[in-house]
Short mmCIF file of C-alpha atoms in Angstrom, two decimals:
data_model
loop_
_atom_site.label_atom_id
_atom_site.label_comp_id
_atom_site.label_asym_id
_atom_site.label_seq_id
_atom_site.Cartn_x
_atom_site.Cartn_y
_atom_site.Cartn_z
CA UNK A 1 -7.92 9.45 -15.52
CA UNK A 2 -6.42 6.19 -14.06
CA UNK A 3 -4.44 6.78 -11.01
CA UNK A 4 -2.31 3.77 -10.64
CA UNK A 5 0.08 4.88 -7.56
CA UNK A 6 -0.44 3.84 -4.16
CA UNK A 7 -2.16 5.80 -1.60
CA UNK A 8 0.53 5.85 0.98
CA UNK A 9 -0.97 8.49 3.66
CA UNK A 10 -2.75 11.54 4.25
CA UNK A 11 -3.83 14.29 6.16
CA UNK A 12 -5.80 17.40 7.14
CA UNK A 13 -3.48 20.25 8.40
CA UNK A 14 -5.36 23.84 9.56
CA UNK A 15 -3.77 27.25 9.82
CA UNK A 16 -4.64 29.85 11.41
CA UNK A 17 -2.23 32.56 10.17
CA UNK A 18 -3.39 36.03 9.44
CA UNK A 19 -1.79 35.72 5.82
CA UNK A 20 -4.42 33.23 5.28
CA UNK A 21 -6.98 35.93 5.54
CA UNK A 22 -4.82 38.63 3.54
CA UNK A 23 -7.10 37.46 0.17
CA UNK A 24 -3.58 37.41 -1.48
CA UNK A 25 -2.97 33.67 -2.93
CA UNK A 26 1.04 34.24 -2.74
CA UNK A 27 0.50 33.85 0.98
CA UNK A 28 -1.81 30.75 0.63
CA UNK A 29 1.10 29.42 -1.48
CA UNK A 30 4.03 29.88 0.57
CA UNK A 31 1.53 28.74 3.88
CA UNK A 32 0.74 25.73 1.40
CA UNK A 33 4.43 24.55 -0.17
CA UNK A 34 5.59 24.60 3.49
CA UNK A 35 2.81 21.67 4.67
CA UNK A 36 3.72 20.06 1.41
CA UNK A 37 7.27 20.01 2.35
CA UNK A 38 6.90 18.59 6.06
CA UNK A 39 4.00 16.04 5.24
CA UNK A 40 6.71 14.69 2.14
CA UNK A 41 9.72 14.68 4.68
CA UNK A 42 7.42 13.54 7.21
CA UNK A 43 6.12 10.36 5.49
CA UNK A 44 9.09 9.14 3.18
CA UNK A 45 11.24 9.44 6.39
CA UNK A 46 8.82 6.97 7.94
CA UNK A 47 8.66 4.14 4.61
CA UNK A 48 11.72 4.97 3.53
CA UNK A 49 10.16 5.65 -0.15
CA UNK A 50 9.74 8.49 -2.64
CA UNK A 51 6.22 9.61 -2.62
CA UNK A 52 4.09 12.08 -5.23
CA UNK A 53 2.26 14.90 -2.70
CA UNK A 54 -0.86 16.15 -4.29
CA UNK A 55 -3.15 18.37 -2.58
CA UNK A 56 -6.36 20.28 -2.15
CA UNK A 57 -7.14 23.47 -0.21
CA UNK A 58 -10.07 25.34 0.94
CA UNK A 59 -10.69 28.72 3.03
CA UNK A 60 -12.68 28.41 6.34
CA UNK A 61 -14.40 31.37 8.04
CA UNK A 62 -11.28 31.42 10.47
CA UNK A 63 -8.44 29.56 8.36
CA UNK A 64 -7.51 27.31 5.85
CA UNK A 65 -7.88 23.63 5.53
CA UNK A 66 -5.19 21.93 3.11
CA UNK A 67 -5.50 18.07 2.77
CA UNK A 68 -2.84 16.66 1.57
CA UNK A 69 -1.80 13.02 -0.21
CA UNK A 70 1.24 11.36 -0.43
CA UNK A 71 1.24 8.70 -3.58
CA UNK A 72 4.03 5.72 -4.16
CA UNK A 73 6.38 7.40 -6.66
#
């Protein structure tokens, strides 16, 4: 696989929530689309360019870590 985009930023965000803990991944999901949506908003409102999000995820004994990517589009 040859990723040719730009890595534009990225970041760790933790939470906390008790859904996290529920075992049920529609809760991880909904926890997970709404970082996706702020990092997006967060970082084409500061280049002033489309970017690609891609992420990983990963349960910790108290939360969840989601690290997130945000690629030239």
């Amino acid at each position: 696989m040859n990723i040719t985009n730009k890595l534009v930023d990225y970041t760790i965000v933790y939470d906390d929530r008790k859904e996290v803990n529920s075992g049920k991944y529609e809760h991880k999901k909904v926890i997970i689309e709404e970082a996706k949506k702020n990092f997006k908003t967060d970082v084409e409102d500061r280049n002033g360019k489309e970017v690609i999000v891609v992420y990983d995820w990963r349960k910790t004994h108290s939360g969840m870590e989601i690290l997130l990517y945000a690629y030239e589009k």
